[in-house]
PDB file of C-alpha atoms and ligand atoms in Angstrom:
ATOM      1  CA  MET Y   1     -11.124   4.198 -51.908  1.00 65.00           C
ATOM      2  CA  ASN Y   2      -9.017   2.260 -54.342  1.00 80.00           C
ATOM      3  CA  ALA Y   3      -7.472  -1.066 -53.509  1.00 82.00           C
ATOM      4  CA  ARG Y   4      -3.925   0.283 -53.220  1.00 86.00           C
ATOM      5  CA  TRP Y   5      -4.919   2.718 -50.510  1.00 88.00           C
ATOM      6  CA  GLU Y   6      -6.888   0.050 -48.773  1.00 88.00           C
ATOM      7  CA  PHE Y   7      -3.841  -2.194 -48.743  1.00 87.00           C
ATOM      8  CA  ARG Y   8      -1.751   0.606 -47.308  1.00 87.00           C
ATOM      9  CA  LEU Y   9      -4.287   1.243 -44.585  1.00 90.00           C
ATOM     10  CA  LEU Y  10      -4.435  -2.455 -43.842  1.00 89.00           C
ATOM     11  CA  ARG Y  11      -0.669  -2.609 -43.509  1.00 87.00           C
ATOM     12  CA  LEU Y  12      -0.611   0.397 -41.192  1.00 89.00           C
ATOM     13  CA  TRP Y  13      -3.347  -1.177 -39.126  1.00 91.00           C
ATOM     14  CA  HIS Y  14      -1.463  -4.466 -38.993  1.00 90.00           C
ATOM     15  CA  ALA Y  15       1.635  -2.644 -37.758  1.00 89.00           C
ATOM     16  CA  ALA Y  16      -0.371  -0.814 -35.106  1.00 91.00           C
ATOM     17  CA  LEU Y  17      -1.989  -4.010 -33.830  1.00 93.00           C
ATOM     18  CA  ALA Y  18       1.192  -6.088 -33.879  1.00 90.00           C
ATOM     19  CA  GLY Y  19       3.236  -3.299 -32.300  1.00 89.00           C
ATOM     20  CA  GLY Y  20       0.625  -2.669 -29.624  1.00 92.00           C
ATOM     21  CA  PHE Y  21       0.362  -6.336 -28.740  1.00 93.00           C
ATOM     22  CA  LEU Y  22       4.110  -6.799 -28.475  1.00 90.00           C
ATOM     23  CA  VAL Y  23       4.538  -3.691 -26.305  1.00 89.00           C
ATOM     24  CA  ALA Y  24       1.693  -4.885 -24.069  1.00 92.00           C
ATOM     25  CA  TYR Y  25       3.235  -8.339 -23.852  1.00 91.00           C
ATOM     26  CA  VAL Y  26       6.733  -7.245 -22.860  1.00 87.00           C
ATOM     27  CA  THR Y  27       5.548  -4.550 -20.419  1.00 83.00           C
ATOM     28  CA  ALA Y  28       3.260  -6.835 -18.379  1.00 81.00           C
ATOM     29  CA  ASP Y  29       5.692  -6.506 -15.484  1.00 71.00           C
ATOM     30  CA  GLU Y  30       4.772  -4.277 -12.542  1.00 63.00           C
ATOM     31  CA  ASP Y  31       7.551  -1.768 -13.206  1.00 64.00           C
ATOM     32  CA  THR Y  32       6.117  -0.919 -16.602  1.00 73.00           C
ATOM     33  CA  TYR Y  33       2.473  -1.220 -15.663  1.00 76.00           C
ATOM     34  CA  ALA Y  34       1.402   2.173 -17.050  1.00 79.00           C
ATOM     35  CA  MET Y  35       2.867   1.352 -20.459  1.00 83.00           C
ATOM     36  CA  HIS Y  36       1.155  -2.037 -20.317  1.00 88.00           C
ATOM     37  CA  VAL Y  37      -2.219  -0.406 -19.695  1.00 88.00           C
ATOM     38  CA  PHE Y  38      -1.654   2.128 -22.478  1.00 90.00           C
ATOM     39  CA  SER Y  39      -0.749  -0.506 -25.058  1.00 91.00           C
ATOM     40  CA  GLY Y  40      -3.594  -2.756 -23.895  1.00 93.00           C
ATOM     41  CA  TYR Y  41      -6.103  -0.010 -24.660  1.00 94.00           C
ATOM     42  CA  TRP Y  42      -4.255   0.529 -27.920  1.00 94.00           C
ATOM     43  CA  VAL Y  43      -4.814  -3.107 -28.939  1.00 95.00           C
ATOM     44  CA  VAL Y  44      -8.518  -2.961 -28.101  1.00 96.00           C
ATOM     45  CA  GLY Y  45      -8.757   0.331 -30.014  1.00 96.00           C
ATOM     46  CA  ALA Y  46      -7.043  -1.258 -33.010  1.00 95.00           C
ATOM     47  CA  VAL Y  47      -9.540  -4.116 -33.079  1.00 95.00           C
ATOM     48  CA  VAL Y  48     -12.465  -1.697 -32.971  1.00 95.00           C
ATOM     49  CA  LEU Y  49     -10.801   0.343 -35.715  1.00 95.00           C
ATOM     50  CA  ARG Y  50     -10.522  -2.780 -37.866  1.00 93.00           C
ATOM     51  CA  LEU Y  51     -14.272  -3.284 -37.714  1.00 91.00           C
ATOM     52  CA  ALA Y  52     -14.775   0.365 -38.647  1.00 93.00           C
ATOM     53  CA  LEU Y  53     -12.349   0.041 -41.563  1.00 91.00           C
ATOM     54  CA  ALA Y  54     -14.367  -2.880 -42.899  1.00 88.00           C
ATOM     55  CA  LEU Y  55     -17.336  -0.530 -43.157  1.00 89.00           C
ATOM     56  CA  VAL Y  56     -15.487   2.089 -45.215  1.00 87.00           C
ATOM     57  CA  GLY Y  57     -13.653  -0.421 -47.421  1.00 85.00           C
ATOM     58  CA  SER Y  58     -14.971  -1.388 -50.825  1.00 84.00           C
ATOM     59  CA  ALA Y  59     -17.050  -4.558 -51.105  1.00 82.00           C
ATOM     60  CA  GLY Y  60     -14.763  -7.568 -51.519  1.00 79.00           C
ATOM     61  CA  GLY Y  61     -11.726  -5.258 -51.254  1.00 80.00           C
ATOM     62  CA  PRO Y  62      -8.690  -5.621 -48.978  1.00 81.00           C
ATOM     63  CA  LEU Y  63     -10.500  -4.045 -46.016  1.00 85.00           C
ATOM     64  CA  ALA Y  64     -13.636  -6.139 -46.294  1.00 84.00           C
ATOM     65  CA  LEU Y  65     -13.996  -8.819 -43.629  1.00 81.00           C
ATOM     66  CA  PRO Y  66     -14.788 -12.104 -45.355  1.00 71.00           C
ATOM     67  CA  LYS Y  67     -16.764 -14.583 -43.315  1.00 68.00           C
ATOM     68  CA  PRO Y  68     -14.405 -17.419 -42.433  1.00 63.00           C
ATOM     69  CA  ARG Y  69     -15.503 -20.367 -44.569  1.00 63.00           C
ATOM     70  CA  LEU Y  70     -14.981 -24.031 -43.896  1.00 62.00           C
ATOM     71  CA  THR Y  71     -14.291 -25.068 -47.466  1.00 60.00           C
ATOM     72  CA  TRP Y  72     -12.499 -23.943 -50.562  1.00 54.00           C
ATOM     73  CA  ALA Y  73     -15.874 -23.867 -52.323  1.00 51.00           C
ATOM     74  CA  LYS Y  74     -15.388 -20.417 -53.801  1.00 54.00           C
ATOM     75  CA  PRO Y  75     -12.209 -19.330 -55.512  1.00 53.00           C
ATOM     76  CA  GLY Y  76     -10.129 -16.630 -53.835  1.00 54.00           C
ATOM     77  CA  ARG Y  77      -8.157 -16.398 -50.675  1.00 59.00           C
ATOM     78  CA  ASN Y  78      -7.335 -19.509 -48.761  1.00 67.00           C
ATOM     79  CA  PRO Y  79      -9.998 -19.823 -46.011  1.00 70.00           C
ATOM     80  CA  LEU Y  80      -7.192 -20.569 -43.575  1.00 74.00           C
ATOM     81  CA  PHE Y  81      -6.217 -16.873 -43.687  1.00 74.00           C
ATOM     82  CA  ALA Y  82      -9.597 -15.630 -42.625  1.00 77.00           C
ATOM     83  CA  TRP Y  83      -9.795 -18.188 -39.830  1.00 82.00           C
ATOM     84  CA  MET Y  84      -6.341 -17.414 -38.588  1.00 82.00           C
ATOM     85  CA  ALA Y  85      -7.001 -13.674 -38.612  1.00 84.00           C
ATOM     86  CA  ALA Y  86     -10.381 -14.014 -36.931  1.00 87.00           C
ATOM     87  CA  ILE Y  87      -9.039 -16.241 -34.152  1.00 90.00           C
ATOM     88  CA  LEU Y  88      -5.940 -14.134 -33.635  1.00 91.00           C
ATOM     89  CA  VAL Y  89      -7.666 -10.748 -33.579  1.00 92.00           C
ATOM     90  CA  GLY Y  90     -10.514 -12.190 -31.514  1.00 92.00           C
ATOM     91  CA  GLY Y  91      -8.052 -13.616 -28.988  1.00 92.00           C
ATOM     92  CA  MET Y  92      -6.245 -10.289 -28.671  1.00 94.00           C
ATOM     93  CA  ALA Y  93      -9.521  -8.418 -28.287  1.00 94.00           C
ATOM     94  CA  VAL Y  94     -10.719 -10.686 -25.483  1.00 93.00           C
ATOM     95  CA  ALA Y  95      -7.278 -10.562 -23.854  1.00 94.00           C
ATOM     96  CA  GLY Y  96      -7.440  -6.760 -23.937  1.00 94.00           C
ATOM     97  CA  VAL Y  97     -10.979  -6.500 -22.659  1.00 94.00           C
ATOM     98  CA  THR Y  98     -10.385  -8.964 -19.796  1.00 93.00           C
ATOM     99  CA  GLY Y  99      -7.275  -6.959 -18.893  1.00 91.00           C
ATOM    100  CA  ILE Y 100      -9.313  -3.785 -18.631  1.00 89.00           C
ATOM    101  CA  ALA Y 101     -12.083  -5.561 -16.741  1.00 90.00           C
ATOM    102  CA  ALA Y 102      -9.565  -7.147 -14.333  1.00 83.00           C
ATOM    103  CA  ASP Y 103      -9.094  -3.695 -12.821  1.00 77.00           C
ATOM    104  CA  VAL Y 104     -12.621  -3.997 -11.450  1.00 80.00           C
ATOM    105  CA  ILE Y 105     -12.873  -7.787 -11.190  1.00 81.00           C
ATOM    106  CA  PRO Y 106      -9.449  -9.090 -10.051  1.00 77.00           C
ATOM    107  CA  ALA Y 107     -10.576 -12.693 -10.650  1.00 81.00           C
ATOM    108  CA  LEU Y 108     -10.277 -12.069 -14.414  1.00 85.00           C
ATOM    109  CA  GLU Y 109      -6.516 -11.594 -14.066  1.00 84.00           C
ATOM    110  CA  ASP Y 110      -5.752 -15.278 -14.687  1.00 85.00           C
ATOM    111  CA  LEU Y 111      -7.981 -15.459 -17.743  1.00 90.00           C
ATOM    112  CA  HIS Y 112      -6.329 -12.292 -19.074  1.00 92.00           C
ATOM    113  CA  GLU Y 113      -2.853 -13.757 -18.668  1.00 89.00           C
ATOM    114  CA  GLY Y 114      -3.866 -17.071 -20.220  1.00 90.00           C
ATOM    115  CA  LEU Y 115      -5.383 -15.374 -23.256  1.00 91.00           C
ATOM    116  CA  ALA Y 116      -2.367 -13.102 -23.710  1.00 92.00           C
ATOM    117  CA  GLU Y 117      -0.082 -16.123 -23.529  1.00 90.00           C
ATOM    118  CA  ALA Y 118      -2.218 -18.040 -26.032  1.00 91.00           C
ATOM    119  CA  SER Y 119      -2.319 -14.999 -28.325  1.00 92.00           C
ATOM    120  CA  LEU Y 120       1.458 -14.821 -28.384  1.00 91.00           C
ATOM    121  CA  TRP Y 121       1.643 -18.437 -29.529  1.00 90.00           C
ATOM    122  CA  LEU Y 122      -0.964 -17.683 -32.196  1.00 89.00           C
ATOM    123  CA  VAL Y 123       1.086 -14.659 -33.314  1.00 89.00           C
ATOM    124  CA  LEU Y 124       4.169 -16.848 -33.653  1.00 88.00           C
ATOM    125  CA  ALA Y 125       2.222 -19.520 -35.538  1.00 86.00           C
ATOM    126  CA  HIS Y 126       0.718 -16.822 -37.760  1.00 85.00           C
ATOM    127  CA  ALA Y 127       4.157 -15.367 -38.528  1.00 82.00           C
ATOM    128  CA  ALA Y 128       5.570 -18.818 -39.250  1.00 82.00           C
ATOM    129  CA  ILE Y 129       2.741 -19.761 -41.623  1.00 81.00           C
ATOM    130  CA  ILE Y 130       2.993 -16.448 -43.474  1.00 78.00           C
ATOM    131  CA  ALA Y 131       6.755 -16.744 -43.728  1.00 78.00           C
ATOM    132  CA  TRP Y 132       6.375 -20.265 -45.065  1.00 78.00           C
ATOM    133  CA  ILE Y 133       3.724 -19.302 -47.646  1.00 75.00           C
ATOM    134  CA  PHE Y 134       5.345 -16.121 -48.881  1.00 73.00           C
ATOM    135  CA  GLN Y 135       8.933 -17.269 -48.464  1.00 68.00           C
ATOM    136  CA  GLY Y 136      10.227 -13.923 -47.299  1.00 61.00           C
ATOM    137  CA  ARG Y 137       8.328 -11.649 -49.674  1.00 64.00           C
ATOM    138  CA  ARG Y 138       5.955  -9.338 -47.819  1.00 64.00           C
ATOM    139  CA  VAL Y 139       7.272 -10.599 -44.494  1.00 65.00           C
ATOM    140  CA  ARG Y 140      10.027  -7.994 -44.551  1.00 69.00           C
ATOM    141  CA  GLU Y 141       7.482  -5.254 -45.259  1.00 69.00           C
ATOM    142  CA  MET Y 142       5.306  -6.358 -42.384  1.00 66.00           C
ATOM    143  CA  LEU Y 143       8.285  -6.570 -40.058  1.00 69.00           C
ATOM    144  CA  LYS Y 144       9.436  -3.103 -41.052  1.00 71.00           C
ATOM    145  CA  GLY Y 145       5.988  -1.713 -40.358  1.00 69.00           C
ATOM    146  CA  SER Y 146       5.704  -3.459 -37.015  1.00 70.00           C
ATOM    147  CA  THR Y 147       9.108  -2.262 -35.862  1.00 75.00           C
ATOM    148  CA  ALA Y 148       8.201   1.337 -36.686  1.00 76.00           C
ATOM    149  CA  ALA Y 149       4.901   0.976 -34.852  1.00 75.00           C
ATOM    150  CA  LEU Y 150       6.690  -0.546 -31.875  1.00 74.00           C
ATOM    151  CA  PHE Y 151       8.882   2.513 -31.515  1.00 76.00           C
ATOM    152  CA  ALA Y 152       5.993   4.898 -32.039  1.00 76.00           C
ATOM    153  CA  ILE Y 153       3.898   3.234 -29.341  1.00 75.00           C
ATOM    154  CA  ALA Y 154       6.799   3.049 -26.905  1.00 71.00           C
ATOM    155  CA  LEU Y 155       7.395   6.792 -27.430  1.00 75.00           C
ATOM    156  CA  LEU Y 156       3.719   7.611 -26.974  1.00 74.00           C
ATOM    157  CA  ALA Y 157       3.426   5.466 -23.867  1.00 69.00           C
ATOM    158  CA  ALA Y 158       6.676   6.558 -22.216  1.00 69.00           C
ATOM    159  CA  PRO Y 159       5.195   9.629 -20.466  1.00 71.00           C
ATOM    160  CA  ALA Y 160       2.407   7.467 -19.045  1.00 66.00           C
ATOM    161  CA  ALA Y 161       5.000   5.079 -17.633  1.00 63.00           C
ATOM    162  CA  PHE Y 162       6.580   7.872 -15.649  1.00 74.00           C
ATOM    163  CA  ALA Y 163       3.385   9.711 -14.788  1.00 77.00           C
ATOM    164  CA  ALA Y 164       2.481   7.474 -11.830  1.00 79.00           C
ATOM    165  CA  ASP Y 165       5.916   7.786 -10.236  1.00 84.00           C
ATOM    166  CA  ALA Y 166       5.938  11.534 -10.840  1.00 85.00           C
ATOM    167  CA  ALA Y 167       2.515  11.947  -9.216  1.00 89.00           C
ATOM    168  CA  ARG Y 168       3.625   9.954  -6.159  1.00 93.00           C
ATOM    169  CA  ASP Y 169       6.846  11.940  -5.895  1.00 92.00           C
ATOM    170  CA  ALA Y 170       4.850  15.174  -6.017  1.00 92.00           C
ATOM    171  CA  ILE Y 171       2.602  13.991  -3.173  1.00 94.00           C
ATOM    172  CA  LYS Y 172       5.645  13.093  -1.072  1.00 95.00           C
ATOM    173  CA  ALA Y 173       7.286  16.421  -1.884  1.00 93.00           C
ATOM    174  CA  GLY Y 174       4.129  18.144  -0.618  1.00 94.00           C
ATOM    175  CA  TYR Y 175       4.343  16.265   2.695  1.00 95.00           C
ATOM    176  CA  ALA Y 176       8.050  17.069   2.941  1.00 94.00           C
ATOM    177  CA  ARG Y 177       7.225  20.798   2.620  1.00 93.00           C
ATOM    178  CA  GLN Y 178       4.470  20.538   5.214  1.00 94.00           C
ATOM    179  CA  ALA Y 179       6.800  18.699   7.579  1.00 93.00           C
ATOM    180  CA  GLY Y 180       8.723  21.926   8.041  1.00 85.00           C
ATOM    181  CA  PRO Y 181      12.251  22.901   9.063  1.00 87.00           C
ATOM    182  CA  GLY Y 182      13.374  19.929  11.198  1.00 87.00           C
ATOM    183  CA  PHE Y 183      12.500  17.460   8.409  1.00 91.00           C
ATOM    184  CA  ALA Y 184      15.273  14.952   7.656  1.00 92.00           C
ATOM    185  CA  GLY Y 185      13.696  12.660   5.044  1.00 94.00           C
ATOM    186  CA  PHE Y 186      11.021   9.979   5.153  1.00 96.00           C
ATOM    187  CA  SER Y 187      11.722   6.616   6.712  1.00 96.00           C
ATOM    188  CA  PRO Y 188      10.264   3.342   5.431  1.00 96.00           C
ATOM    189  CA  GLU Y 189      11.073   1.831   8.837  1.00 97.00           C
ATOM    190  CA  ARG Y 190       8.941   4.379  10.694  1.00 97.00           C
ATOM    191  CA  GLY Y 191       6.270   3.841   8.043  1.00 97.00           C
ATOM    192  CA  ARG Y 192       6.324   0.145   8.796  1.00 97.00           C
ATOM    193  CA  ALA Y 193       6.055   0.790  12.548  1.00 97.00           C
ATOM    194  CA  LEU Y 194       3.019   2.997  11.944  1.00 98.00           C
ATOM    195  CA  PHE Y 195       1.427   0.434   9.643  1.00 98.00           C
ATOM    196  CA  GLU Y 196       1.869  -2.408  12.134  1.00 97.00           C
ATOM    197  CA  SER Y 197       1.241  -0.454  15.347  1.00 97.00           C
ATOM    198  CA  LYS Y 198      -1.562  -1.685  17.622  1.00 96.00           C
ATOM    199  CA  ASN Y 199      -3.805   1.075  18.921  1.00 95.00           C
ATOM    200  CA  THR Y 200      -6.728   1.484  21.268  1.00 94.00           C
ATOM    201  CA  ALA Y 201      -8.683   4.377  19.730  1.00 93.00           C
ATOM    202  CA  SER Y 202     -11.194   2.047  18.154  1.00 92.00           C
ATOM    203  CA  PRO Y 203     -11.813  -1.517  19.332  1.00 89.00           C
ATOM    204  CA  ASP Y 204     -12.803  -2.756  15.873  1.00 91.00           C
ATOM    205  CA  TYR Y 205      -9.807  -1.313  14.041  1.00 94.00           C
ATOM    206  CA  ALA Y 206      -6.676  -1.668  16.157  1.00 95.00           C
ATOM    207  CA  SER Y 207      -4.253  -1.307  13.262  1.00 97.00           C
ATOM    208  CA  CYS Y 208      -3.857  -0.347   9.626  1.00 97.00           C
ATOM    209  CA  THR Y 209      -3.298  -4.067   9.084  1.00 97.00           C
ATOM    210  CA  THR Y 210      -6.840  -4.797  10.300  1.00 96.00           C
ATOM    211  CA  CYS Y 211      -8.100  -3.887   6.832  1.00 95.00           C
ATOM    212  CA  HIS Y 212      -4.948  -3.692   4.727  1.00 96.00           C
ATOM    213  CA  THR Y 213      -3.595  -7.012   6.164  1.00 95.00           C
ATOM    214  CA  ALA Y 214      -0.082  -7.477   7.527  1.00 94.00           C
ATOM    215  CA  ASP Y 215       1.283  -8.132   4.043  1.00 95.00           C
ATOM    216  CA  PRO Y 216       1.087  -4.903   1.980  1.00 95.00           C
ATOM    217  CA  THR Y 217       1.482  -6.854  -1.257  1.00 93.00           C
ATOM    218  CA  ALA Y 218      -1.643  -8.923  -0.548  1.00 93.00           C
ATOM    219  CA  ASP Y 219      -5.275  -8.010  -1.093  1.00 92.00           C
ATOM    220  CA  GLY Y 220      -6.873  -6.451   1.956  1.00 92.00           C
ATOM    221  CA  ARG Y 221     -10.401  -6.802   3.256  1.00 90.00           C
ATOM    222  CA  HIS Y 222     -12.474  -4.193   5.006  1.00 89.00           C
ATOM    223  CA  ALA Y 223     -12.953  -5.496   8.535  1.00 87.00           C
ATOM    224  CA  LYS Y 224     -16.586  -4.421   8.674  1.00 83.00           C
ATOM    225  CA  THR Y 225     -18.013  -4.439   5.147  1.00 83.00           C
ATOM    226  CA  GLY Y 226     -15.943  -7.403   3.971  1.00 82.00           C
ATOM    227  CA  ARG Y 227     -15.206  -5.625   0.701  1.00 84.00           C
ATOM    228  CA  ALA Y 228     -11.906  -6.390  -0.981  1.00 85.00           C
ATOM    229  CA  ILE Y 229      -9.194  -3.709  -0.855  1.00 91.00           C
ATOM    230  CA  LYS Y 230      -6.418  -3.759  -3.431  1.00 91.00           C
ATOM    231  CA  PRO Y 231      -2.855  -4.246  -2.186  1.00 93.00           C
ATOM    232  CA  VAL Y 232      -1.258  -1.114  -0.716  1.00 96.00           C
ATOM    233  CA  ALA Y 233       2.312  -1.861  -1.785  1.00 95.00           C
ATOM    234  CA  VAL Y 234       3.328   0.075  -4.877  1.00 92.00           C
ATOM    235  CA  SER Y 235       4.977  -3.005  -6.400  1.00 88.00           C
ATOM    236  CA  ALA Y 236       1.683  -4.881  -6.301  1.00 89.00           C
ATOM    237  CA  ASN Y 237      -0.464  -1.896  -7.227  1.00 89.00           C
ATOM    238  CA  PRO Y 238       1.384   0.820  -9.182  1.00 86.00           C
ATOM    239  CA  LYS Y 239      -1.570   3.202  -8.970  1.00 87.00           C
ATOM    240  CA  ARG Y 240      -1.099   3.589  -5.233  1.00 94.00           C
ATOM    241  CA  PHE Y 241      -0.567   7.122  -3.889  1.00 96.00           C
ATOM    242  CA  THR Y 242      -0.955   8.843  -7.247  1.00 92.00           C
ATOM    243  CA  ASP Y 243      -4.232  10.694  -6.657  1.00 91.00           C
ATOM    244  CA  ALA Y 244      -3.443  13.436  -4.137  1.00 92.00           C
ATOM    245  CA  ALA Y 245      -7.057  14.154  -3.164  1.00 92.00           C
ATOM    246  CA  LYS Y 246      -7.840  10.493  -2.560  1.00 92.00           C
ATOM    247  CA  VAL Y 247      -4.650   9.953  -0.583  1.00 96.00           C
ATOM    248  CA  GLU Y 248      -5.423  12.923   1.693  1.00 96.00           C
ATOM    249  CA  GLU Y 249      -9.020  11.858   2.169  1.00 94.00           C
ATOM    250  CA  ARG Y 250      -8.055   8.310   3.115  1.00 96.00           C
ATOM    251  CA  PHE Y 251      -5.258   9.378   5.468  1.00 97.00           C
ATOM    252  CA  ASP Y 252      -7.713  11.704   7.216  1.00 96.00           C
ATOM    253  CA  ARG Y 253     -10.309   9.042   7.576  1.00 95.00           C
ATOM    254  CA  ASP Y 254      -8.128   5.986   8.325  1.00 96.00           C
ATOM    255  CA  CYS Y 255      -5.781   7.757  10.778  1.00 97.00           C
ATOM    256  CA  GLN Y 256      -8.805   9.120  12.615  1.00 96.00           C
ATOM    257  CA  THR Y 257     -10.331   5.629  12.749  1.00 95.00           C
ATOM    258  CA  VAL Y 258      -7.243   3.730  13.853  1.00 96.00           C
ATOM    259  CA  LEU Y 259      -5.246   6.311  15.822  1.00 97.00           C
ATOM    260  CA  GLY Y 260      -8.042   8.593  16.935  1.00 96.00           C
ATOM    261  CA  ARG Y 261      -6.164  11.583  15.506  1.00 96.00           C
ATOM    262  CA  VAL Y 262      -4.898  12.887  12.177  1.00 96.00           C
ATOM    263  CA  CYS Y 263      -1.515  11.722  10.902  1.00 97.00           C
ATOM    264  CA  SER Y 264       1.314  14.224  10.610  1.00 96.00           C
ATOM    265  CA  ALA Y 265       2.828  15.044   7.221  1.00 96.00           C
ATOM    266  CA  THR Y 266       5.936  13.087   8.225  1.00 97.00           C
ATOM    267  CA  GLU Y 267       3.874  10.030   9.146  1.00 97.00           C
ATOM    268  CA  LYS Y 268       2.077  10.154   5.803  1.00 98.00           C
ATOM    269  CA  GLY Y 269       5.367  10.415   3.896  1.00 97.00           C
ATOM    270  CA  ASP Y 270       6.841   7.579   5.977  1.00 97.00           C
ATOM    271  CA  TYR Y 271       3.832   5.407   5.191  1.00 98.00           C
ATOM    272  CA  ILE Y 272       4.181   6.026   1.446  1.00 97.00           C
ATOM    273  CA  ALA Y 273       7.945   5.439   1.630  1.00 96.00           C
ATOM    274  CA  TYR Y 274       7.305   2.079   3.303  1.00 97.00           C
ATOM    275  CA  MET Y 275       4.746   1.070   0.682  1.00 97.00           C
ATOM    276  CA  GLU Y 276       7.191   2.045  -2.052  1.00 95.00           C
ATOM    277  CA  SER Y 277       9.836  -0.183  -0.500  1.00 94.00           C
ATOM    278  CA  LYS Y 278       7.562  -3.237  -0.430  1.00 90.00           C
TER     279      LYS Y 278
HETATM  280  C1  HEC B   1     -11.534   0.138   8.271  1.00 97.92           C
HETATM  281  C2  HEC B   1     -10.619  -0.408   7.294  1.00 97.92           C
HETATM  282  C3  HEC B   1      -9.331   0.339   7.089  1.00 97.92           C
HETATM  283  C4  HEC B   1      -8.342   0.572   8.018  1.00 97.92           C
HETATM  284  C5  HEC B   1      -8.296   0.111   9.465  1.00 97.92           C
HETATM  285  C6  HEC B   1      -7.320   1.337   7.337  1.00 97.92           C
HETATM  286  N1  HEC B   1      -7.679   1.558   6.036  1.00 97.92           N
HETATM  287 FE1  HEC B   1      -6.659   2.621   4.681  1.00 97.92          FE
HETATM  288  N2  HEC B   1      -8.077   2.215   3.279  1.00 97.92           N
HETATM  289  C7  HEC B   1      -9.236   1.524   3.492  1.00 97.92           C
HETATM  290  C8  HEC B   1     -10.055   1.549   2.317  1.00 97.92           C
HETATM  291  C9  HEC B   1     -11.425   0.901   2.156  1.00 97.92           C
HETATM  292  C10 HEC B   1      -9.334   2.283   1.337  1.00 97.92           C
HETATM  293  C11 HEC B   1      -9.814   2.662  -0.050  1.00 97.92           C
HETATM  294  C12 HEC B   1      -9.731   1.567  -1.042  1.00 97.92           C
HETATM  295  C13 HEC B   1      -8.402   1.520  -1.732  1.00 97.92           C
HETATM  296  O1  HEC B   1      -7.707   2.533  -1.800  1.00 97.92           O
HETATM  297  O2  HEC B   1      -8.081   0.450  -2.238  1.00 97.92           O
HETATM  298  C14 HEC B   1      -8.093   2.676   1.980  1.00 97.92           C
HETATM  299  C15 HEC B   1      -7.129   3.410   1.371  1.00 97.92           C
HETATM  300  C16 HEC B   1      -6.046   3.992   2.022  1.00 97.92           C
HETATM  301  C17 HEC B   1      -5.165   4.951   1.431  1.00 97.92           C
HETATM  302  C18 HEC B   1      -5.242   5.491  -0.017  1.00 97.92           C
HETATM  303  C19 HEC B   1      -4.077   5.010  -0.838  1.00 97.92           C
HETATM  304  C20 HEC B   1      -4.156   5.443  -2.272  1.00 97.92           C
HETATM  305  O3  HEC B   1      -3.464   4.841  -3.081  1.00 97.92           O
HETATM  306  O4  HEC B   1      -4.896   6.364  -2.593  1.00 97.92           O
HETATM  307  C21 HEC B   1      -4.266   5.315   2.390  1.00 97.92           C
HETATM  308  C22 HEC B   1      -3.167   6.332   2.265  1.00 97.92           C
HETATM  309  C23 HEC B   1      -4.572   4.548   3.561  1.00 97.92           C
HETATM  310  N3  HEC B   1      -5.657   3.743   3.313  1.00 97.92           N
HETATM  311  C24 HEC B   1      -3.865   4.617   4.743  1.00 97.92           C
HETATM  312  C25 HEC B   1      -4.199   3.916   5.900  1.00 97.92           C
HETATM  313  C26 HEC B   1      -3.458   4.018   7.144  1.00 97.92           C
HETATM  314  C27 HEC B   1      -2.219   4.864   7.344  1.00 97.92           C
HETATM  315  C28 HEC B   1      -4.084   3.210   8.032  1.00 97.92           C
HETATM  316  C29 HEC B   1      -3.701   2.994   9.471  1.00 97.92           C
HETATM  317  C30 HEC B   1      -3.471   4.182  10.268  1.00 97.92           C
HETATM  318  C31 HEC B   1      -5.228   2.629   7.348  1.00 97.92           C
HETATM  319  N4  HEC B   1      -5.258   3.067   6.066  1.00 97.92           N
HETATM  320  C32 HEC B   1      -6.153   1.778   7.936  1.00 97.92           C
HETATM  321  C33 HEC B   1      -9.603   0.921   4.663  1.00 97.92           C
HETATM  322  C34 HEC B   1      -8.898   0.952   5.856  1.00 97.92           C
END
């Protein structure tokens, strides 16, 4: 590969990384969780890709990864660049990986947020230093590239952002059909009553709240095994009620445990409606 192509690739990669990071940063909110996850994986993928690009690039070329040096001993690029890039890309990579891992180990959530926050400051510092050194040249090119990447990623991620809501709507629509002719819509209020009701079918599990706790936005805890259960409210856990098979299986099991009978389609829809309202 000649150096010009390598530079082009590098610029494309830079746009993909910067765009992915910015999308991930601004979509960290619960409402845009799916897009956040998508762009987080994108960032981690971009970092891995960068390492792969270094392997295909020519020795000492634009794609090669110079070892960050501590001194200006050898002529060439300012060692500050390599350090800045290594710290920045490393920070983003760890932020991405802790974000993915936080799905399994919720305790990593704080570390993930801290790293993402720190990375943003590094990005701003990086942009300021580059702008100062190049005085506007190149900066416009990079900005153009990043803006294009931003749009591309947002477009790619948009279906994912709606997928969770669509899946939940489909599950509710299924219950509405099963509910039959007299059905007049689901009620979050009835869902709440069901969730908080005290029952006598099983002495150990009087209520849904026994394991899911009275606050649907809080982490639950299995009353017997002690294992943590993620929040049931959709606002706190956007993946809730999106896997039809799992939802059915759990309703079957948990209704049987707590109520000593299966839940009706209307009760299931009410329950989901309540969790969507929380
Ligand atoms: C013995 C503890 C326990 C009780 C009591 C309990 N649940 Fe659960 N529930 C769980 C566990 C464990 C999961 C699976 C882990 C998870 O989804 O985070 C779960 C998951 C669910 C899910 C799946 C949600 C999804 O997003 O897929 C539904 C629906 C559910 N419970 C409904 C109920 C209802 C309704 C009641 C009360 C009638 C109830 N649960 C009572 C332990 C319990």
